[in-house]
Short mmCIF file of C-alpha atoms in Angstrom, two decimals:
data_model
loop_
_atom_site.label_atom_id
_atom_site.label_comp_id
_atom_site.label_asym_id
_atom_site.label_seq_id
_atom_site.Cartn_x
_atom_site.Cartn_y
_atom_site.Cartn_z
CA MET A 1 0.05 -0.18 0.17
CA GLY A 2 1.49 3.31 -0.91
CA LEU A 3 2.25 6.29 1.21
CA LYS A 4 -1.19 8.69 1.61
CA ALA A 5 -1.44 12.37 3.50
CA VAL A 6 -4.71 13.64 4.05
CA HIS A 7 -5.10 17.41 3.86
CA PHE A 8 -7.66 19.56 5.20
CA GLY A 9 -8.31 22.60 3.27
CA GLY A 10 -8.36 22.79 -0.95
CA GLY A 11 -7.47 26.50 -0.92
CA ASN A 12 -4.99 27.74 -2.73
CA ILE A 13 -2.03 27.22 -0.24
CA GLY A 14 -2.97 23.65 0.22
CA ARG A 15 -3.53 22.95 -3.47
CA GLY A 16 -0.29 25.15 -4.22
CA PHE A 17 2.06 24.52 -1.40
CA VAL A 18 1.40 21.77 0.96
CA ALA A 19 -0.48 19.31 -1.43
CA GLU A 20 2.46 20.05 -4.34
CA LYS A 21 4.74 18.79 -2.29
CA LEU A 22 3.11 15.84 -0.53
CA HIS A 23 2.65 14.89 -4.41
CA LEU A 24 6.18 15.32 -5.53
CA ALA A 25 7.55 12.98 -1.72
CA GLY A 26 5.07 10.26 -3.28
CA PHE A 27 1.64 10.77 -1.63
CA GLU A 28 -1.32 10.30 -2.63
CA VAL A 29 -3.12 13.11 -1.31
CA VAL A 30 -6.70 13.07 -0.26
CA PHE A 31 -8.32 16.58 0.22
CA ILE A 32 -11.11 17.18 2.61
CA ASP A 33 -13.08 20.42 2.50
CA VAL A 34 -16.52 21.44 3.61
CA VAL A 35 -16.72 23.80 0.19
CA ASP A 36 -19.46 22.03 -2.05
CA SER A 37 -18.35 23.49 -5.21
CA LEU A 38 -14.46 22.78 -4.74
CA ILE A 39 -14.88 19.11 -3.53
CA GLU A 40 -17.17 18.62 -6.71
CA GLN A 41 -14.16 20.61 -9.10
CA LEU A 42 -11.37 18.58 -6.78
CA GLN A 43 -13.49 15.14 -7.86
CA LYS A 44 -14.31 15.77 -11.60
CA ASN A 45 -11.25 17.05 -12.33
CA LYS A 46 -8.34 14.26 -12.03
CA GLU A 47 -5.06 16.52 -12.58
CA TYR A 48 -4.59 20.57 -12.24
CA THR A 49 -1.53 22.72 -12.34
CA VAL A 50 0.89 24.53 -10.04
CA THR A 51 2.64 27.54 -11.74
CA GLU A 52 5.85 28.67 -9.97
CA ILE A 53 6.66 32.15 -10.60
CA GLY A 54 10.14 33.62 -9.84
CA GLY A 55 12.95 35.77 -11.36
CA GLU A 56 13.95 33.07 -13.67
CA GLY A 57 10.65 32.68 -15.20
CA GLU A 58 7.99 30.38 -14.83
CA LYS A 59 7.69 26.38 -14.06
CA VAL A 60 4.88 24.49 -14.25
CA HIS A 61 4.02 21.32 -12.10
CA LYS A 62 1.30 18.85 -12.73
CA ILE A 63 -0.72 17.48 -9.39
CA THR A 64 -2.23 14.33 -10.16
CA ASN A 65 -2.96 11.31 -7.57
CA TYR A 66 -5.37 12.91 -5.50
CA ARG A 67 -9.17 12.39 -4.06
CA ALA A 68 -11.51 14.98 -2.40
CA ILE A 69 -14.22 14.52 0.39
CA ASN A 70 -16.75 16.85 1.88
CA SER A 71 -16.36 16.00 5.36
CA LYS A 72 -19.68 17.96 5.82
CA THR A 73 -22.01 15.92 4.15
CA HIS A 74 -19.39 12.13 4.12
CA GLU A 75 -17.21 12.89 7.86
CA GLN A 76 -17.28 8.86 8.32
CA ASP A 77 -15.19 8.36 4.87
CA ALA A 78 -12.93 11.69 5.95
CA VAL A 79 -12.49 9.95 9.58
CA ASP A 80 -11.93 6.36 7.49
CA GLU A 81 -8.84 8.26 5.13
CA VAL A 82 -7.26 10.30 8.50
CA ALA A 83 -7.24 6.96 10.28
CA SER A 84 -5.25 4.86 7.79
CA ALA A 85 -3.01 7.87 6.79
CA ASP A 86 0.41 8.31 7.27
CA ILE A 87 0.63 12.19 7.59
CA VAL A 88 -2.13 14.66 7.74
CA THR A 89 -1.84 18.43 7.35
CA CYS A 90 -3.72 21.29 6.93
CA ALA A 91 -4.29 24.90 5.39
CA VAL A 92 -7.75 26.31 7.03
CA GLY A 93 -6.92 29.07 8.68
CA PRO A 94 -6.43 29.96 12.41
CA ASN A 95 -9.85 30.18 13.25
CA ILE A 96 -10.87 26.58 11.45
CA LEU A 97 -8.54 24.58 13.72
CA LYS A 98 -11.38 23.79 15.89
CA PHE A 99 -13.80 22.63 13.41
CA ILE A 100 -11.57 20.24 11.44
CA ALA A 101 -10.22 18.71 15.69
CA PRO A 102 -13.68 16.30 15.71
CA VAL A 103 -12.83 14.37 12.64
CA ILE A 104 -9.06 14.42 13.31
CA GLY A 105 -9.69 13.32 16.77
CA LYS A 106 -12.02 10.23 15.85
CA ALA A 107 -9.62 9.34 13.46
CA ILE A 108 -6.58 8.97 15.65
CA ASP A 109 -9.01 7.42 18.63
CA LYS A 110 -9.74 4.37 15.92
CA ARG A 111 -6.40 4.17 14.37
CA THR A 112 -4.62 0.53 14.42
CA ALA A 113 -1.26 0.94 12.91
CA SER A 114 1.97 0.43 14.81
CA LYS A 115 3.00 3.81 13.66
CA PRO A 116 1.62 7.00 15.15
CA LEU A 117 -0.22 9.45 12.47
CA ALA A 118 1.83 12.68 11.84
CA VAL A 119 -0.11 15.60 12.54
CA ILE A 120 1.55 18.84 11.16
CA ALA A 121 -0.71 22.31 10.82
CA CYS A 122 0.58 24.63 7.67
CA GLU A 123 -0.77 27.60 8.90
CA ASN A 124 0.31 31.28 9.25
CA ALA A 125 0.20 31.87 13.16
CA ILE A 126 2.74 30.05 16.19
CA GLY A 127 2.48 27.17 17.23
CA ALA A 128 -0.81 26.08 15.17
CA THR A 129 -0.29 22.30 15.46
CA ASP A 130 -0.29 22.96 19.47
CA THR A 131 -3.56 24.96 18.95
CA LEU A 132 -5.27 21.71 16.93
CA ALA A 133 -3.69 19.23 19.65
CA GLY A 134 -5.65 21.10 22.14
CA PHE A 135 -8.97 21.05 20.32
CA ILE A 136 -8.33 17.18 19.37
CA LYS A 137 -7.69 16.32 22.90
CA ASP A 138 -10.97 18.30 24.11
CA SER A 139 -13.46 15.84 25.72
CA LYS A 140 -15.74 16.47 23.31
CA ASN A 141 -13.16 15.19 20.50
CA THR A 142 -10.91 12.34 22.38
CA PRO A 143 -12.31 10.11 25.18
CA GLN A 144 -10.20 11.30 28.49
CA ASP A 145 -9.26 7.45 29.28
CA ARG A 146 -7.54 7.75 25.96
CA LEU A 147 -5.15 10.80 26.32
CA ALA A 148 -2.79 8.79 28.33
CA SER A 149 -1.97 6.63 25.00
CA ILE A 150 -2.86 9.24 22.18
CA ASN A 151 1.23 9.49 21.67
CA ASP A 152 0.54 5.95 20.53
CA ARG A 153 -1.25 6.78 17.91
CA ALA A 154 -0.55 10.37 16.73
CA ARG A 155 2.49 12.82 17.12
CA PHE A 156 2.17 16.93 16.90
CA ALA A 157 4.76 18.79 15.07
CA ASN A 158 4.05 22.73 14.59
CA SER A 159 6.03 24.03 11.34
CA ALA A 160 6.51 27.33 9.95
CA ILE A 161 5.80 27.59 6.67
CA ASP A 162 6.34 30.46 4.09
CA ARG A 163 5.03 30.86 0.07
CA ILE A 164 3.33 33.91 -1.19
CA VAL A 165 0.33 33.06 -3.11
CA PRO A 166 -0.57 35.95 -4.49
CA GLY A 167 -4.41 36.86 -6.27
CA GLN A 168 -5.27 33.78 -8.87
CA ASP A 169 -6.32 34.44 -12.65
CA PRO A 170 -10.58 34.65 -12.36
CA ASN A 171 -10.56 31.73 -14.51
CA ALA A 172 -8.05 29.56 -13.03
CA GLY A 173 -10.07 26.91 -11.70
CA LEU A 174 -7.93 24.37 -9.78
CA ASN A 175 -4.97 26.04 -11.29
CA VAL A 176 -2.79 28.20 -8.64
CA LYS A 177 -0.48 30.65 -9.44
CA ILE A 178 2.87 30.72 -6.87
CA GLU A 179 6.17 31.97 -6.49
CA SER A 180 9.01 29.71 -7.10
CA PHE A 181 10.52 30.44 -3.25
CA TYR A 182 9.18 28.38 -0.44
CA GLU A 183 10.34 27.77 3.32
CA TRP A 184 8.56 24.60 5.22
CA VAL A 185 10.55 24.02 8.48
CA VAL A 186 9.15 21.51 11.01
CA ASP A 187 9.76 20.38 14.61
CA LYS A 188 11.01 16.87 14.34
CA THR A 189 11.53 15.91 17.87
CA PRO A 190 8.41 15.05 18.57
CA PHE A 191 8.48 12.11 16.06
CA ALA A 192 11.41 10.87 18.22
CA GLU A 193 12.23 6.93 17.64
CA TYR A 194 9.52 6.78 14.77
CA GLY A 195 11.31 9.11 12.76
CA HIS A 196 9.95 11.83 10.73
CA PRO A 197 7.90 11.61 7.67
CA ASP A 198 10.37 11.35 4.38
CA ILE A 199 9.30 14.95 2.79
CA SER A 200 12.29 16.74 1.00
CA ALA A 201 10.90 19.70 0.95
CA ILE A 202 10.58 20.03 4.76
CA LYS A 203 13.78 21.08 6.85
CA TRP A 204 13.32 18.78 10.04
CA VAL A 205 14.93 20.80 12.93
CA ASP A 206 15.15 20.41 16.78
CA ASP A 207 14.29 23.83 17.72
CA LEU A 208 11.58 25.66 15.17
CA ASN A 209 11.47 29.17 17.54
CA PRO A 210 13.37 30.53 15.70
CA TYR A 211 12.43 29.90 12.53
CA ILE A 212 8.79 31.03 13.40
CA GLU A 213 9.44 34.08 14.74
CA ARG A 214 12.06 35.18 11.78
CA LYS A 215 9.23 34.34 9.33
CA LEU A 216 6.63 36.04 11.19
CA PHE A 217 8.30 39.23 12.40
CA THR A 218 9.92 39.50 8.88
CA VAL A 219 8.03 38.16 5.99
CA ASN A 220 4.69 38.99 7.59
CA THR A 221 5.81 42.40 9.11
CA GLY A 222 7.08 43.48 5.99
CA HIS A 223 4.36 42.30 3.76
CA ALA A 224 1.53 43.12 5.95
CA ALA A 225 3.01 46.89 6.32
CA ALA A 226 3.79 47.49 2.78
CA ALA A 227 -0.05 46.45 2.14
CA TYR A 228 -1.59 48.76 5.28
CA TYR A 229 0.62 51.81 3.95
CA GLY A 230 0.11 50.88 0.12
CA TYR A 231 -3.90 50.86 0.69
CA ALA A 232 -4.07 54.52 2.57
CA ARG A 233 -2.08 55.75 0.03
CA GLY A 234 -4.15 54.36 -2.99
CA LYS A 235 -1.33 52.00 -4.22
CA HIS A 236 -2.87 48.46 -6.24
CA THR A 237 0.03 46.11 -5.64
CA ILE A 238 2.66 45.46 -3.28
CA TYR A 239 4.90 46.05 -6.03
CA ASP A 240 3.20 49.36 -6.40
CA ALA A 241 3.69 49.99 -2.84
CA LEU A 242 7.57 49.54 -2.23
CA SER A 243 8.34 51.01 -5.66
CA ASP A 244 7.78 53.91 -3.72
CA SER A 245 10.50 55.53 -1.92
CA GLU A 246 8.78 56.38 1.37
CA ILE A 247 6.78 53.33 1.61
CA ASN A 248 10.22 51.19 0.83
CA LYS A 249 11.84 52.86 3.55
CA ILE A 250 9.28 52.89 6.08
CA VAL A 251 8.82 48.77 5.87
CA HIS A 252 12.46 48.76 6.32
CA ALA A 253 12.44 50.54 9.29
CA CYS A 254 9.68 48.02 10.30
CA LEU A 255 11.95 45.45 9.71
CA ALA A 256 14.87 47.02 11.03
CA GLU A 257 12.86 47.15 14.47
CA THR A 258 11.85 43.44 14.32
CA SER A 259 15.73 42.24 13.11
CA HIS A 260 16.58 43.62 16.56
CA LEU A 261 14.48 41.77 18.29
CA ILE A 262 15.33 38.40 16.71
CA VAL A 263 19.27 38.87 16.24
CA LYS A 264 18.80 39.54 20.26
CA LYS A 265 16.52 36.68 21.34
CA HIS A 266 17.77 33.90 18.92
CA GLY A 267 21.41 34.56 18.49
CA ILE A 268 20.95 34.87 14.44
CA SER A 269 23.68 37.34 13.42
CA THR A 270 23.05 40.80 11.93
CA ASP A 271 24.81 40.04 8.78
CA GLU A 272 22.53 36.97 8.31
CA GLN A 273 19.61 39.18 9.38
CA LYS A 274 20.26 41.68 6.81
CA ALA A 275 20.42 38.94 4.17
CA TYR A 276 17.38 37.25 5.08
CA VAL A 277 15.79 40.94 5.11
CA ASP A 278 16.80 42.47 1.42
CA LYS A 279 15.89 38.80 0.52
CA ILE A 280 12.10 38.87 1.88
CA VAL A 281 11.34 42.66 0.41
CA LYS A 282 13.12 41.76 -2.87
CA ARG A 283 10.62 38.38 -2.68
CA ILE A 284 7.48 40.53 -1.90
CA SER A 285 8.32 43.18 -4.34
CA ASN A 286 8.30 40.95 -7.47
CA PRO A 287 6.28 42.49 -9.88
CA TYR A 288 5.02 39.24 -11.73
CA LEU A 289 3.37 37.98 -8.28
CA GLU A 290 0.66 40.81 -8.93
CA ASP A 291 0.37 40.94 -5.17
CA VAL A 292 -2.88 43.31 -4.88
CA VAL A 293 -2.71 45.50 -1.64
CA GLU A 294 -6.54 44.58 -0.41
CA ARG A 295 -5.63 40.87 -0.56
CA VAL A 296 -2.64 41.22 1.54
CA GLY A 297 -4.18 43.65 4.10
CA ARG A 298 -7.33 41.53 4.74
CA ALA A 299 -8.03 39.94 8.21
CA PRO A 300 -6.62 43.27 9.96
CA LEU A 301 -8.27 41.87 13.42
CA ARG A 302 -5.76 38.24 13.21
CA LYS A 303 -3.00 40.73 12.04
CA LEU A 304 -3.13 43.34 15.00
CA SER A 305 -3.60 40.23 17.61
CA ARG A 306 -1.46 39.83 20.47
CA LYS A 307 1.11 37.58 18.42
CA GLU A 308 0.98 38.37 15.71
CA ARG A 309 3.18 40.41 13.13
CA PHE A 310 2.55 43.62 14.80
CA VAL A 311 1.86 43.58 18.32
CA GLY A 312 3.69 40.18 18.62
CA PRO A 313 7.56 41.36 18.08
CA ALA A 314 6.41 45.24 19.02
CA SER A 315 5.17 44.07 22.48
CA GLN A 316 8.64 42.21 23.29
CA LEU A 317 10.55 45.03 22.28
CA ALA A 318 8.75 47.35 24.60
CA GLU A 319 9.39 45.28 27.57
CA SER A 320 13.15 45.56 26.64
CA GLY A 321 12.68 49.31 26.47
CA ASP A 322 13.54 49.06 22.43
CA LYS A 323 12.67 51.43 19.88
CA VAL A 324 9.10 50.63 18.47
CA ASP A 325 8.13 53.59 16.40
CA ALA A 326 7.88 51.89 12.83
CA LEU A 327 6.12 49.32 14.18
CA LEU A 328 3.52 51.75 15.73
CA GLY A 329 3.15 53.57 12.83
CA ALA A 330 2.27 50.13 10.69
CA ILE A 331 -0.01 49.50 13.49
CA GLU A 332 -2.02 52.94 12.87
CA GLN A 333 -2.11 51.93 9.53
CA ALA A 334 -3.58 48.49 10.21
CA PHE A 335 -6.17 50.18 12.32
CA GLY A 336 -7.51 52.09 9.20
CA PHE A 337 -7.80 49.49 7.24
CA LEU A 338 -11.45 49.74 7.45
CA ASP A 339 -14.59 48.46 5.42
CA VAL A 340 -12.67 46.71 2.82
CA GLU A 341 -14.91 45.41 -0.01
CA GLY A 342 -14.92 41.44 0.65
CA ASP A 343 -13.31 41.55 3.98
CA ASP A 344 -15.83 40.66 6.85
CA GLU A 345 -12.99 41.59 9.65
CA SER A 346 -12.36 45.17 8.30
CA ALA A 347 -16.01 45.82 8.49
CA GLU A 348 -16.18 44.07 11.91
CA LEU A 349 -12.81 46.76 12.94
CA SER A 350 -14.71 49.35 11.65
CA LYS A 351 -18.07 48.82 14.05
CA ILE A 352 -15.12 48.23 17.07
CA LEU A 353 -14.11 51.40 16.21
CA LYS A 354 -17.30 53.01 16.16
CA SER A 355 -18.70 51.35 19.28
CA THR A 356 -15.97 51.28 21.66
CA GLU A 357 -13.38 52.93 23.53
CA ALA A 358 -9.78 53.55 22.86
CA LYS A 359 -8.68 51.68 25.99
CA GLU A 360 -10.68 48.96 25.66
CA VAL A 361 -10.11 48.26 21.67
CA VAL A 362 -6.46 47.69 22.84
CA GLY A 363 -7.45 45.29 25.43
CA LYS A 364 -10.02 43.48 22.83
CA VAL A 365 -8.02 43.82 19.94
CA CYS A 366 -4.37 43.77 20.53
CA GLY A 367 -4.89 41.59 23.76
CA LEU A 368 -2.94 43.74 25.63
CA GLU A 369 -3.24 44.59 29.40
CA ASP A 370 -3.10 48.34 30.85
CA SER A 371 0.07 47.81 32.77
CA HIS A 372 1.99 46.34 29.50
CA PRO A 373 4.53 49.17 28.31
CA LEU A 374 3.37 48.89 24.59
CA PHE A 375 -0.44 49.65 25.51
CA SER A 376 -0.29 53.45 26.56
CA LYS A 377 1.70 53.86 23.43
CA ILE A 378 -1.33 52.76 21.27
CA VAL A 379 -4.64 53.73 22.68
CA PRO A 380 -3.21 57.22 21.56
CA ILE A 381 -3.03 55.72 17.82
CA VAL A 382 -6.50 54.37 18.23
CA GLU A 383 -7.98 57.56 19.30
CA LYS A 384 -6.37 59.16 16.27
CA VAL A 385 -7.71 56.58 13.80
CA GLN A 386 -11.34 57.24 15.38
CA SER A 387 -11.22 60.79 15.42
CA ASN A 388 -9.82 61.10 11.63
CA LYS A 389 -12.17 58.70 10.50
CA GLY A 390 -15.61 60.32 12.07
CA LEU A 391 -15.61 57.34 14.24
CA LYS A 392 -15.75 58.87 17.49
#
């Protein structure tokens, strides 16, 4: 019997990144999703293409050997597939993890294979697999008398993923356009004596934290800062935004602050971090990605949250008395990303700013307590946005 991977989430990252690398590693991929039209397309079409875009041109991969299941209508089939898989991955968004946990929990509980199932969440969030594992181990999803032995049936490994998926052509169907650069780093320690899955695209490491924070506080911070400043100044794409010398300078200032944290905290050399920043800015400036600022800026509530790309590094820097001016500027622009068409969170943020006092907004949106040194720096920013936008 061949290798089998089950992947939750048939979106662009799922099809264009995770499933692509699993396919190239020799796995049959079983997609699980709840979007009827997407599942129907995957079931009807036996192949799709992934087009990698880089400075050296385009490279096309054909993806085959996959199936698809709608867990909304065929939950037991989904459970059976996970129970007999070698690896389960997901790219559903951090807020959806709790909804996929019941299927995975039932599958792990009925698993009989001698080797534990490898569970790897591929989300833009720190410790996403730990979060998913927490939901799986909840008494609603796993009998409590089975928790003591769950490691015999599953091993949970955190990961850091990095690959830009730009806006897609309207008639692309299942085909995905994606940047050629990628990084997929996974903690190998949970697999211990069993050994990690054989997937050459993954970089297996003993300590994931430096990779997670370096990626989140460089790639995601820089990308989002360019998007929010670009949106405020009427730019169309990230390339357009970073072609503006003033925005380019501001983004570099944000990354200088996060680089200070990364170098100090993780022992990465200044030269290595500078080279990483330069590479990232060049990547996100790629004109061929046609990366629209509204797409990159969407979900501002998540991006302004406590452990995310702005407040995460700024809170740590503020705690040690370090400079956070550029990050505060980006936070201000993110709070101004309101009522953007097609983005529910920007509409929700607008409602919060209209109905809530600034101090409460900072606690609610940014997750900061009023005693935190960053709290008093963000309150006047929120008040300014509320005043400028006529919300208060």
